[in-house]
Coordinates of C-alpha atoms in Angstrom, one line a residue:
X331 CA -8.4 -22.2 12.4
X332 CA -5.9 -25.1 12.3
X333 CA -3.3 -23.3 9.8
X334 CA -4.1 -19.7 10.5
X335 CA -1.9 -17.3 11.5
X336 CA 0.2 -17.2 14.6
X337 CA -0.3 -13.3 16.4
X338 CA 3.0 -12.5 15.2
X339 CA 2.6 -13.5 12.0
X340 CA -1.3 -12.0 11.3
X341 CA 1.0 -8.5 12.2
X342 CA 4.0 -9.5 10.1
X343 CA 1.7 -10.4 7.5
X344 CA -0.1 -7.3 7.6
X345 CA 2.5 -5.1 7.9
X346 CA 4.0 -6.9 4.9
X347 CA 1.0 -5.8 3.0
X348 CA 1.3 -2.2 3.7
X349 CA 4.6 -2.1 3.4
X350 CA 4.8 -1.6 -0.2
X351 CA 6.3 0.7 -2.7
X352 CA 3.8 3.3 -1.4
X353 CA 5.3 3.8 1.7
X354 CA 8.9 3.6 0.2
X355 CA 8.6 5.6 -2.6
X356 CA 5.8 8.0 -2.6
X357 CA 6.0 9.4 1.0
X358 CA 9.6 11.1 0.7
X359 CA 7.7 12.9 -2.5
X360 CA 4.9 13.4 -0.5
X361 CA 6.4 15.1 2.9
X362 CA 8.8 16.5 0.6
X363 CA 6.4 18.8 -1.4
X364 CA 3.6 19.4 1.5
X365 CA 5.4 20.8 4.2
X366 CA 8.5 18.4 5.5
X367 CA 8.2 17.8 9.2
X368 CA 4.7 19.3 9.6
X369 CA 3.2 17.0 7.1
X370 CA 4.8 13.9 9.0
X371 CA 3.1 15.1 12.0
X372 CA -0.1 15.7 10.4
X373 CA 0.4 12.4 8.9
X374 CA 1.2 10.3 11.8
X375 CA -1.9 12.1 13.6
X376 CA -4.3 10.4 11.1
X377 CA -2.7 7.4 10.7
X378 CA -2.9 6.7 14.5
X379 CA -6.6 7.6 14.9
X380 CA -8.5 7.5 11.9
X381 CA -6.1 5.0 10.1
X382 CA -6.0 2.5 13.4
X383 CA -9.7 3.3 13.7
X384 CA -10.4 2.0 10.2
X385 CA -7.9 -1.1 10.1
X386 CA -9.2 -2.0 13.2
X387 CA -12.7 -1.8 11.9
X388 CA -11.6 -4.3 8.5
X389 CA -9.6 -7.0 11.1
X390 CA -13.1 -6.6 13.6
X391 CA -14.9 -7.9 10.4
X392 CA -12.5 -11.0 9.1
X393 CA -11.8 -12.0 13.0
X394 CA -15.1 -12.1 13.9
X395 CA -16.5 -12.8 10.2
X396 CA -14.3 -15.7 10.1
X397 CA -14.1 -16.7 6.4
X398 CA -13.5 -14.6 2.9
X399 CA -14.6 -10.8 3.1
X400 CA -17.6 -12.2 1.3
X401 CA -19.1 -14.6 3.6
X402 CA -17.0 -12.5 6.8
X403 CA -19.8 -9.5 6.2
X404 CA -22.8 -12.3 5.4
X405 CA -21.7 -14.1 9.1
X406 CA -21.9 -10.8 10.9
X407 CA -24.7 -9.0 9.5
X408 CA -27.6 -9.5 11.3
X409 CA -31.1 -10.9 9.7
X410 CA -32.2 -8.7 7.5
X411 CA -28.9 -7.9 6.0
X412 CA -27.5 -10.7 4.5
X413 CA -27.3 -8.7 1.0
X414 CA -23.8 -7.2 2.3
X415 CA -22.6 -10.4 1.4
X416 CA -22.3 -8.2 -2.0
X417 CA -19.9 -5.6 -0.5
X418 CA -17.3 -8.6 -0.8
X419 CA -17.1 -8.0 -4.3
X420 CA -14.6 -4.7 -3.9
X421 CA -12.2 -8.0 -3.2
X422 CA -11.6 -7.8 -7.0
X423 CA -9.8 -4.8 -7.2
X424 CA -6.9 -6.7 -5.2
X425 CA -6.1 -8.6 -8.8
X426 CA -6.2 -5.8 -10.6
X427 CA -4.0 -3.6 -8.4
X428 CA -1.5 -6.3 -8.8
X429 CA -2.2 -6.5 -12.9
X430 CA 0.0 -3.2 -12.9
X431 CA 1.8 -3.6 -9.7
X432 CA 3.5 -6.7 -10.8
X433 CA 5.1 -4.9 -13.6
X434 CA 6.3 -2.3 -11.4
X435 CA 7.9 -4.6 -8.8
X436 CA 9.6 -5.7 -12.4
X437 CA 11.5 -2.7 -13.1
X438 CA 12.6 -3.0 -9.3
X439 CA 14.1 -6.4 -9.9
X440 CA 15.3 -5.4 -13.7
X441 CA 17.2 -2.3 -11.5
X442 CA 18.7 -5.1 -9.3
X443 CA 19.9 -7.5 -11.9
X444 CA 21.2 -5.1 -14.7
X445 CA 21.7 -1.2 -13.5
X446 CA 22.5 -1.7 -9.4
X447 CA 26.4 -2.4 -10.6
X448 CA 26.3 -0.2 -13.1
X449 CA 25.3 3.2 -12.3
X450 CA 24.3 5.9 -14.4
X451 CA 26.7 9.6 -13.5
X452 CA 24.4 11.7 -15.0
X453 CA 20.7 12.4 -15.0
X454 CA 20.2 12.4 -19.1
X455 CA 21.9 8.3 -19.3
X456 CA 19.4 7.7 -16.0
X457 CA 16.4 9.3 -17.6
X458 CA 17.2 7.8 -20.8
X459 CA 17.7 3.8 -19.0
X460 CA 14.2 3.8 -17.8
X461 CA 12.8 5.6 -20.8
X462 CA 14.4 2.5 -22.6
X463 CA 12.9 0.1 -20.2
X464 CA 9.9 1.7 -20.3
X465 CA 8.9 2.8 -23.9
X466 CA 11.0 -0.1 -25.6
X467 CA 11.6 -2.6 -22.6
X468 CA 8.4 -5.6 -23.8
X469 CA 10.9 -8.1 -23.4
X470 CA 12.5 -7.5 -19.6
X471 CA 8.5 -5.7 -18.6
X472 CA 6.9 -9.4 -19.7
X473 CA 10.0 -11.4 -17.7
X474 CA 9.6 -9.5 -14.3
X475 CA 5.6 -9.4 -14.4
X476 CA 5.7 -13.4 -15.1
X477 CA 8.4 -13.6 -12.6
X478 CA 6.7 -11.9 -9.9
X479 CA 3.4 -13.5 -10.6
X480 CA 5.2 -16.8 -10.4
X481 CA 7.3 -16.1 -6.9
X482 CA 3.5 -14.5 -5.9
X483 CA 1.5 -17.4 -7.0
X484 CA 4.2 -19.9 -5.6
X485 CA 3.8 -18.5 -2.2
X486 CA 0.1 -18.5 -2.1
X487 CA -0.1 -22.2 -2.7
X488 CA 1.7 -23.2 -0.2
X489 CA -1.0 -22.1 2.1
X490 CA -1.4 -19.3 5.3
X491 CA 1.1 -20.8 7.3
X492 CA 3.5 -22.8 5.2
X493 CA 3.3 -19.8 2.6
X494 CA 1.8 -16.3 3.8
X495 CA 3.6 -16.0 7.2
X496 CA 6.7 -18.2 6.5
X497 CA 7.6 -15.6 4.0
X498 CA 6.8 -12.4 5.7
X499 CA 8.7 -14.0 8.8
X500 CA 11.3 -14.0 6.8
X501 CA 11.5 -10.8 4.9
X502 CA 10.0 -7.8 6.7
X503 CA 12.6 -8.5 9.4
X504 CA 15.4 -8.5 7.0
X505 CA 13.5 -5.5 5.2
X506 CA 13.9 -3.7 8.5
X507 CA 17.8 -4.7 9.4
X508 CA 18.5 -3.9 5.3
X509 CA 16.9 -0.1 6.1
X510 CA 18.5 0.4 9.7
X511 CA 21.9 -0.2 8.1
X512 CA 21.4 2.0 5.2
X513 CA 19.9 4.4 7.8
X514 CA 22.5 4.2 9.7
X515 CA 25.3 4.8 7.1
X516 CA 23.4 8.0 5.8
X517 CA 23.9 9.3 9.4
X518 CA 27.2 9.7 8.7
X519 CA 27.0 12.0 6.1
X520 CA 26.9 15.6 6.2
X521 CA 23.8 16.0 4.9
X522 CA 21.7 13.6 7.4
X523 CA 21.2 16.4 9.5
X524 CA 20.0 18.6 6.4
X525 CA 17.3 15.5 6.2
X526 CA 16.5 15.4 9.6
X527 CA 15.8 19.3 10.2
X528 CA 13.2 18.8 6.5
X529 CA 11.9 15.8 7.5
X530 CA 11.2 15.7 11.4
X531 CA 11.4 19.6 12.4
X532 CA 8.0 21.5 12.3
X533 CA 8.3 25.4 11.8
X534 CA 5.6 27.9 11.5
X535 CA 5.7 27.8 7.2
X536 CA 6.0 24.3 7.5
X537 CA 2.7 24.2 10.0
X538 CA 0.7 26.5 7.9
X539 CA 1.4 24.6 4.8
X540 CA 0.5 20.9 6.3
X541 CA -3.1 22.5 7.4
X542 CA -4.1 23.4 3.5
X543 CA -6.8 21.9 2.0
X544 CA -5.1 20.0 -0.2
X545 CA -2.2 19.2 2.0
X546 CA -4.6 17.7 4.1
X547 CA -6.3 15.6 2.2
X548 CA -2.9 14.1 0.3
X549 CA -2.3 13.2 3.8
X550 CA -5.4 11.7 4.0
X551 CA -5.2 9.6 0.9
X552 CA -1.3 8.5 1.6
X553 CA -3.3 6.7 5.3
X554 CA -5.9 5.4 3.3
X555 CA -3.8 3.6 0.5
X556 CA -0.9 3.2 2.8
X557 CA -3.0 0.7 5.1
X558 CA -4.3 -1.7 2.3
X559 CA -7.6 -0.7 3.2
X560 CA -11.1 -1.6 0.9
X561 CA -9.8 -4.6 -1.0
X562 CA -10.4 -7.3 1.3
X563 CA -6.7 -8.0 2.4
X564 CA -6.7 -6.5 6.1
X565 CA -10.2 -8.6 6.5
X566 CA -8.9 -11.8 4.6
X567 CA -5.5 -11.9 6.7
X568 CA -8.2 -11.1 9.7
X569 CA -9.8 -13.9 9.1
X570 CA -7.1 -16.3 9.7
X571 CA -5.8 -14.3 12.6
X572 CA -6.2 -16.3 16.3
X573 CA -10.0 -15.7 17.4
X574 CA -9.0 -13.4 20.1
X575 CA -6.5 -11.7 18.3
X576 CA -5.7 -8.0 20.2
X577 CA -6.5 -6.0 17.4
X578 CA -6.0 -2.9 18.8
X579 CA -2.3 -3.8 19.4
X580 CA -2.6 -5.0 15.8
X581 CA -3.2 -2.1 14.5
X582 CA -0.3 -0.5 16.6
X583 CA 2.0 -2.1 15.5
X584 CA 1.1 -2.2 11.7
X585 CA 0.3 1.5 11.7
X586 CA 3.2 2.8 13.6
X587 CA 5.9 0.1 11.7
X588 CA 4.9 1.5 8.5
X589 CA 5.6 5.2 9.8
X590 CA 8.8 4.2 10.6
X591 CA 10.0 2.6 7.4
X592 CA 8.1 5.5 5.0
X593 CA 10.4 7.9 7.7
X594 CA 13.5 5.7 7.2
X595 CA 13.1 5.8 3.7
X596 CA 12.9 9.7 3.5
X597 CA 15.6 10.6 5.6
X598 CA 18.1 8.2 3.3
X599 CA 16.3 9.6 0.4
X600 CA 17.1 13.2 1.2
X601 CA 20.7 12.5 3.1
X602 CA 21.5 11.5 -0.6
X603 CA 19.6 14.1 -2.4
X604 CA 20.8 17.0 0.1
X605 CA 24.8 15.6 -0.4
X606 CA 25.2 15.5 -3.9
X607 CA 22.4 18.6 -4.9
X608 CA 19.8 16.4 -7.0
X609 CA 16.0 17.1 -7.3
X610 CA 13.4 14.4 -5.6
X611 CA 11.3 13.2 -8.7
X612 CA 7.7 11.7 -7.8
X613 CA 7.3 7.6 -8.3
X614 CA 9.4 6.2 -10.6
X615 CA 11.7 9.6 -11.1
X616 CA 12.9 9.3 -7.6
X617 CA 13.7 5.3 -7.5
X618 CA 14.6 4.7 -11.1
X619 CA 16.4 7.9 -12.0
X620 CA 17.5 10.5 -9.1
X621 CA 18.8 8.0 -6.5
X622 CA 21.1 5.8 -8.9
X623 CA 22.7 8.9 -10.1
X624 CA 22.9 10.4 -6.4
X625 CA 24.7 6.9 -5.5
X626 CA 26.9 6.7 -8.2
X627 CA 29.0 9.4 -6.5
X628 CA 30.0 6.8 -4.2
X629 CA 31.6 4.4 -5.8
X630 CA 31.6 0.8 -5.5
X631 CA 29.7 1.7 -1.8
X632 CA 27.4 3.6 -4.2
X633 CA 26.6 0.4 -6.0
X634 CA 26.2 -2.2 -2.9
X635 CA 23.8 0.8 -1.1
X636 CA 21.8 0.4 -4.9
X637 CA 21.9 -3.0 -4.4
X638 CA 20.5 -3.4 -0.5
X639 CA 18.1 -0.6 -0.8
X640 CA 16.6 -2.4 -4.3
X641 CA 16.8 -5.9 -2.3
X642 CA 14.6 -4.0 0.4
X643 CA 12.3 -2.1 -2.3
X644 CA 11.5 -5.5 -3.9
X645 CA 10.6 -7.2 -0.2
X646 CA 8.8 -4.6 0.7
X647 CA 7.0 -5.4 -3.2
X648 CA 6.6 -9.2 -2.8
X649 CA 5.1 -9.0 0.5
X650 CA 2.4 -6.4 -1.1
X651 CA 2.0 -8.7 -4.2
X652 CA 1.1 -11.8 -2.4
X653 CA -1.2 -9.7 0.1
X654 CA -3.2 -8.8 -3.3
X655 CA -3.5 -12.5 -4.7
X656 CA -4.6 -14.1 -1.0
X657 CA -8.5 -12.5 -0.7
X658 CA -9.4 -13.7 -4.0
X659 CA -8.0 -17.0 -3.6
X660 CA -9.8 -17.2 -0.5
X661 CA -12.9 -16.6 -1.9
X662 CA -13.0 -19.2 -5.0
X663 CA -11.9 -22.0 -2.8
X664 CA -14.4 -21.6 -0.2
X665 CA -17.5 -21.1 -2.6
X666 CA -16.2 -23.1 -5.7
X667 CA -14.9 -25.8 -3.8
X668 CA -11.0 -25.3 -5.7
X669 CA -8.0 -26.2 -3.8
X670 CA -5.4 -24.0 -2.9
X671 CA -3.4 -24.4 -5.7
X672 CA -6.3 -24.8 -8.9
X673 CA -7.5 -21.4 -7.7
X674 CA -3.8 -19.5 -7.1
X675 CA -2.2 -20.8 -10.7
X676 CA -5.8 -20.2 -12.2
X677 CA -5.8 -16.7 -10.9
X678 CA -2.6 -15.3 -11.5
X679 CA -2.8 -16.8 -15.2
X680 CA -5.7 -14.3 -15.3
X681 CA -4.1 -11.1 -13.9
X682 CA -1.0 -12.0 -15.7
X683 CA -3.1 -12.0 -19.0
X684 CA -4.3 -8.5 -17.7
X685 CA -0.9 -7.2 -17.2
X686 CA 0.5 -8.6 -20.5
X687 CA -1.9 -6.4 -21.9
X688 CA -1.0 -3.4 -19.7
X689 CA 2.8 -3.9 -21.1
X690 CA 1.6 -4.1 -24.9
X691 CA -0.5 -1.0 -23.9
X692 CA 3.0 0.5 -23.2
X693 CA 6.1 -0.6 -25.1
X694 CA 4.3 -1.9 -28.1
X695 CA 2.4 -0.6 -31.3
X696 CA -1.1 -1.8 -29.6
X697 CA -0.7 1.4 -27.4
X698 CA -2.1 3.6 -29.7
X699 CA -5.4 1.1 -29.5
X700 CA -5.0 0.5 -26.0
X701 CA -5.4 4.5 -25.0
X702 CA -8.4 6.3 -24.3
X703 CA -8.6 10.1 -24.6
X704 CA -5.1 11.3 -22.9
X705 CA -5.7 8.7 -20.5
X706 CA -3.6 5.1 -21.2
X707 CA -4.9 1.3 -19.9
X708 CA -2.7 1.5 -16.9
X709 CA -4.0 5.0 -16.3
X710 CA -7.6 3.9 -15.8
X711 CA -6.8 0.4 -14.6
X712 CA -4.7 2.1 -11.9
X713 CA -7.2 4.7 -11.3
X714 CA -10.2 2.2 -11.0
X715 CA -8.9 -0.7 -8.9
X716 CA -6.2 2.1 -6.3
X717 CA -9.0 4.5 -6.3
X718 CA -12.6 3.4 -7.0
X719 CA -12.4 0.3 -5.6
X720 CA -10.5 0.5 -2.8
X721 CA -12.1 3.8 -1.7
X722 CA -15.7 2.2 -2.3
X723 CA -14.4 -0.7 -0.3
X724 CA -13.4 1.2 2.6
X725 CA -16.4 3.3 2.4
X726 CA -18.3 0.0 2.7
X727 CA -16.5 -1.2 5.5
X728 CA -17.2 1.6 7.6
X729 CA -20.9 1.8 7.0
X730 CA -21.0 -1.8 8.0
X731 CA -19.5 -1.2 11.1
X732 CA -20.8 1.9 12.0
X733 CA -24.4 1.8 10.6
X734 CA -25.4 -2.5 10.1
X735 CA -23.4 -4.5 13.2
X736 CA -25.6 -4.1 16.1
X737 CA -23.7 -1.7 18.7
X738 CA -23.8 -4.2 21.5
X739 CA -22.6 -6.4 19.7
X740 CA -19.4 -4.7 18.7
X741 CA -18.8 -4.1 22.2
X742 CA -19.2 -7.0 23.4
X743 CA -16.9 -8.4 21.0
X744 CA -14.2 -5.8 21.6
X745 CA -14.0 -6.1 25.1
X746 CA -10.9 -7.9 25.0
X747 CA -8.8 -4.8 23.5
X748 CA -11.0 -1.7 24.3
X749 CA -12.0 -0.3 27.6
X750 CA -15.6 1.4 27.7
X751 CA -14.0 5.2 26.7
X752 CA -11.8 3.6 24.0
X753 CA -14.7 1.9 22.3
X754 CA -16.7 4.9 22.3
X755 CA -14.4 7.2 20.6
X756 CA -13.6 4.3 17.9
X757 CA -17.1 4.0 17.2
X758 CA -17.7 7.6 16.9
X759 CA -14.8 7.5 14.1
X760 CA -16.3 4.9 12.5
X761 CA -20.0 6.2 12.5
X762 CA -19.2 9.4 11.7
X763 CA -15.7 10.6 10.7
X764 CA -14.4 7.7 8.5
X765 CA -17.3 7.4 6.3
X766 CA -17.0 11.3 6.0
X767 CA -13.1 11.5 5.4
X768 CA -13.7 8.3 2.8
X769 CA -16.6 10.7 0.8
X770 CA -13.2 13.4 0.5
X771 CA -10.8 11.3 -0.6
X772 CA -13.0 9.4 -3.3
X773 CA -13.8 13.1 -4.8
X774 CA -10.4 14.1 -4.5
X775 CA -8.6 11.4 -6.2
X776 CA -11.7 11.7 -8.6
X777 CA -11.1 15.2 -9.3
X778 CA -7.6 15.2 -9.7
X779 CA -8.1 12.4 -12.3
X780 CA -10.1 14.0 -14.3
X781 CA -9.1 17.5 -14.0
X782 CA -5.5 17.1 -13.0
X783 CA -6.4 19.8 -10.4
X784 CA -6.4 18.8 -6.7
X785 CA -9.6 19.2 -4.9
X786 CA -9.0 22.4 -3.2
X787 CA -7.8 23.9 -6.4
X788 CA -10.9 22.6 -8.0
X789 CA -13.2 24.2 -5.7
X790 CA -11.7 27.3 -4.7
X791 CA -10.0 28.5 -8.2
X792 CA -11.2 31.8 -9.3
X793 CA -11.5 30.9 -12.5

C-alpha cells in the first residue's frame, strides 16, 4: 500500500488512538477508588494478555483483510461466510463516539485558552466555571466542537501518510516529553512519594480489594475501552500498516505505552491532590475542577503546569478524534467511489450536526425535549456508541477469529511474530476467554446503566 503507514507510524498512530482522555483522566479515578497499586497490577495483567490478545486479534484482521473493516472481514472469511462483511457496520459507532467526544475535547481547549492563566483558589469559583460552561456555555461548547471537528477533518484529508501519521509523529512524542517533565517536577514534591506508595505499592487490603467482582471487571472495561477496540480503528489503521507488520511487537508497544502515560498521569494527579489535601473527582470533576484549584497554589508555575498538562490532555484528544473519523472515511471512499476529501468534510458535517444537537440537548431550552426518562441525549448516545457498539464490535471480532478464520490459516499467517506455544495460548484467548470476558463487560456496563448498580452489586445484593 503505496501511502500506508510506515511501522513506526501504524504504532504511533495507534497509540495515538488509545491515548485519549480515558487513559488520562479516568484511570487516576479508577486505581484511585479500586484498590491503588493492586488495581494497577491487576490492570496491567489484563492489558498485557487479554488486551494484547484482542488488539492483536483486530490488527490480524485489517493486515491481513487489507481494506476497510467491512471488506477486511469479507477478504478473510472463507466461502461460505461472506455475510461478516456485515460485522463492519459496528464502524459507525466511531462517528458517534466523536459526536460527544468532540465537545469534550472543547472544554479542554476552552480550559487552555480562558481558565489555564487564570486559576480558580477555591473549589465553589471552580465548580461554579464549568457549571457555567457547561449549563450556560452554547456559545464556547458550539466553537470548540466545530473547531475540533475542523482540525479532525483537516487532518484526515490530507491522507494516511501526509495526514494520520505526520500528526501523531508529531504529537504523541511531544505528549510524552510534556508528561515526563510534569512528571518529573511532581517528584520534587513532598507528596510524590505519598503518590507513589497509593499508586504502585500493593498491600494485603489493597490485594483483596482489586480481586472483587466489581473491581475486576472495572478493570476489565478500562482495557477494553482503553485499547479502541470494536469500532473499526485498530483494524482500519491495520489495514494500512506494512503487510508484514510485527503485530505482536505492535501490540507491545501500544499496550505497554498507554500503561505508562495512564501511570504518569496518576502519580501527577495525586502528588498534587496529596500536597495541597483536595478530593479526586471522577471525569470532568478531576480535570475541570480539582486540579486547577490544586495548581493554583503554585503560582504563576501553577498556571504554566495548567497550561502543559491541558496542551498534553488536548494531544492526547486530537489524536483520539482523528482515530474515530478515519474507519468511516475509509469505508465510503472505497465502496462509494468519494475521494478523500468529499467523504472527510461530508462526514464530519454529519457528526457535527449530531453534536450541535448534543450541546442544545445541554445548555439550551431544547433539553427538556432532548431527555428521555432521567437519562439525557448524550447519556444514551454515549452509552450506545462507548458501550453497545464498541462492546458488540469487539465481541464480533473475536468470534471471527476464534470461531470463522480457518486455524491453519491464522497460523500460518502469524508465523512471522508467534512461535508455535505463543500462538496457541493466543488462540485459546481468543476462542475462549475474550469472547467470555466481552459477554461481562457488555452486562456490566448494561447494568450499571440501567440500574446505576455495578454488576456485582446487582447480582449479589440481598435485597
Amino acid at each position: 500500500m503505496m501511502n500506508g503507514f510506515s511501522k513506526i507510524g501504524f504504532i504511533l498512530a495507534a497509540l495515538g488512538s488509545s491515548i485519549g482522555l480515558g487513559h488520562i483522566w479516568r484511570f487516576p479515578y479508577i486505581a484511585g477508588v479500586n484498590g491503588g497499586g493492586a488495581f494497577v497490577l491487576l490492570y496491567l495483567f489484563l492489558a498485557l494478555s487479554i488486551g494484547v490478545a484482542m488488539l492483536i486479534g483486530e490488527m490480524f484482521i485489517g493486515n491481513k483483510g487489507r481494506a476497510n473493516t467491512s471488506k477486511s472481514y469479507e477478504n478473510l472469511a472463507p466461502q461460505g461466510h461472506k455475510k461478516w462483511r456485515y460485522a463492519g457496520i459496528t464502524l459507525i459507532g466511531g462517528p458517534i463516539i466523536l459526536s460527544f467526544y468532540a465537545i469534550v475535547l472543547g472544554w479542554v481547549f476552552y480550559y487552555l485558552l480562558n481558565i489555564s492563566f487564570n486559576l480558580p483558589t477555591n473549589m465553589e469559583n471552580s465548580e461554579a466555571i464549568f457549571n457555567h460552561l457547561y449549563t450556560e456555555g452554547f456559545v464556547p461548547q458550539s466553537l470548540g466542537l466545530l473547531f475540533v471537528m475542523c482540525v479532525s477533518a483537516f487532518v484526515i484529508s490530507r491522507g494516511v501518510k501526509k495526514g494520520i501519521e505526520l500528526l501523531n509523529l508529531i504529537l504523541t512524542p511531544l505528549l510524552f516529553i510534556i508528561f515526563f517533565g510534569l512528571l518529573f517536577y511532581a517528584m520534587s514534591m513532598d507528596s510524590f512519594s505519598k503518590a507513589v506508595a497509593f499508586m504502585l505499592s500493593v498491600d494485603i487490603e489493597g490485594f483483596k480489594k482489586a480481586l472483587q467482582p466489581s473491581v475486576f471487571i472495572d478493570s476489565l472495561g478500562q482495557v477494553f475501552f482503553s485499547l479502541s477496540l470494536g469500532v473499526g480503528i485498530i483494524i482500519t489503521y491495520a489495514a494500512s500498516s506494512q503487510p508484514h507488520q510485527n503485530l505482536l511487537k505492535s501490540a507491545l508497544w501500544i499496550v505497554i505505552s498507554g500503561v505508562v502515560i495512564a501511570i504518569m498521569a496518576g502519580l501527577m494527579i495525586f502528588t498534587f491532590v496529596y500536597e495541597y489535601g483536595g478530593a479526586v473527582g471522577k471525569g470532568a470533576g478531576l480535570i475541570f475542577t480539582t486540579l486547577p484549584v490544586m495548581l493554583s497554589h503554585l503560582g504563576i508555575l501553577g498556571n504554566v503546569i495548567a497550561c502543559l498538562f491541558l496542551i498534553a490532555f488536548s494531544f492526547a484528544g486530537i489524536t483520539s478524534a482523528i482515530s474515530l473519523l478515519e474507519p468511516v472515511v475509509m469505508y465510503v471512499c472505497e465502496t462509494r467511489g468519494w475521494n478523500r476529501a468529499k467523504a472527510t468534510w461530508s462526514i464530519s458535517a454529519a457528526i457535527f450536526a449530531l453534536g450541535m444537537l448534543i450541546v442544545c440537548s445541554i445548555c439550551t431550552p431544547l433539553s427538556e425535549y432532548l431527555t428521555f426518562g432521567a437519562k439525557s441525549l448524550m447519556d444514551i448516545i454515549e452509552f450506545l456508541s462507548a458501550n453497545v457498539i464498541m462492546t458488540l464490535g469487539g465481541l464480533l471480532a473475536v468470534i471471527f477469529i476464534g470461531y470463522i478464520v480457518p486455524k491453519e490459516q491464522l497460523r500460518d499467517k502469524s508465523q512471522t511474530f508467534f512461535t508455535p506455544m505463543m500462538f496457541n495460548v493466543w488462540y485459546i484467548i481468543m476462542r475462549y476467554i475474550a469472547p467470555f470476558i466481552t459477554i461481562v463487560v457488555f452486562l456490566a456496563v448494561c447494568v450499571e446503566f440501567f440500574t446505576g448498580q455495578n454488576i456485582a452489586s446487582f447480582l449479589f445484593s440481598d435485597d
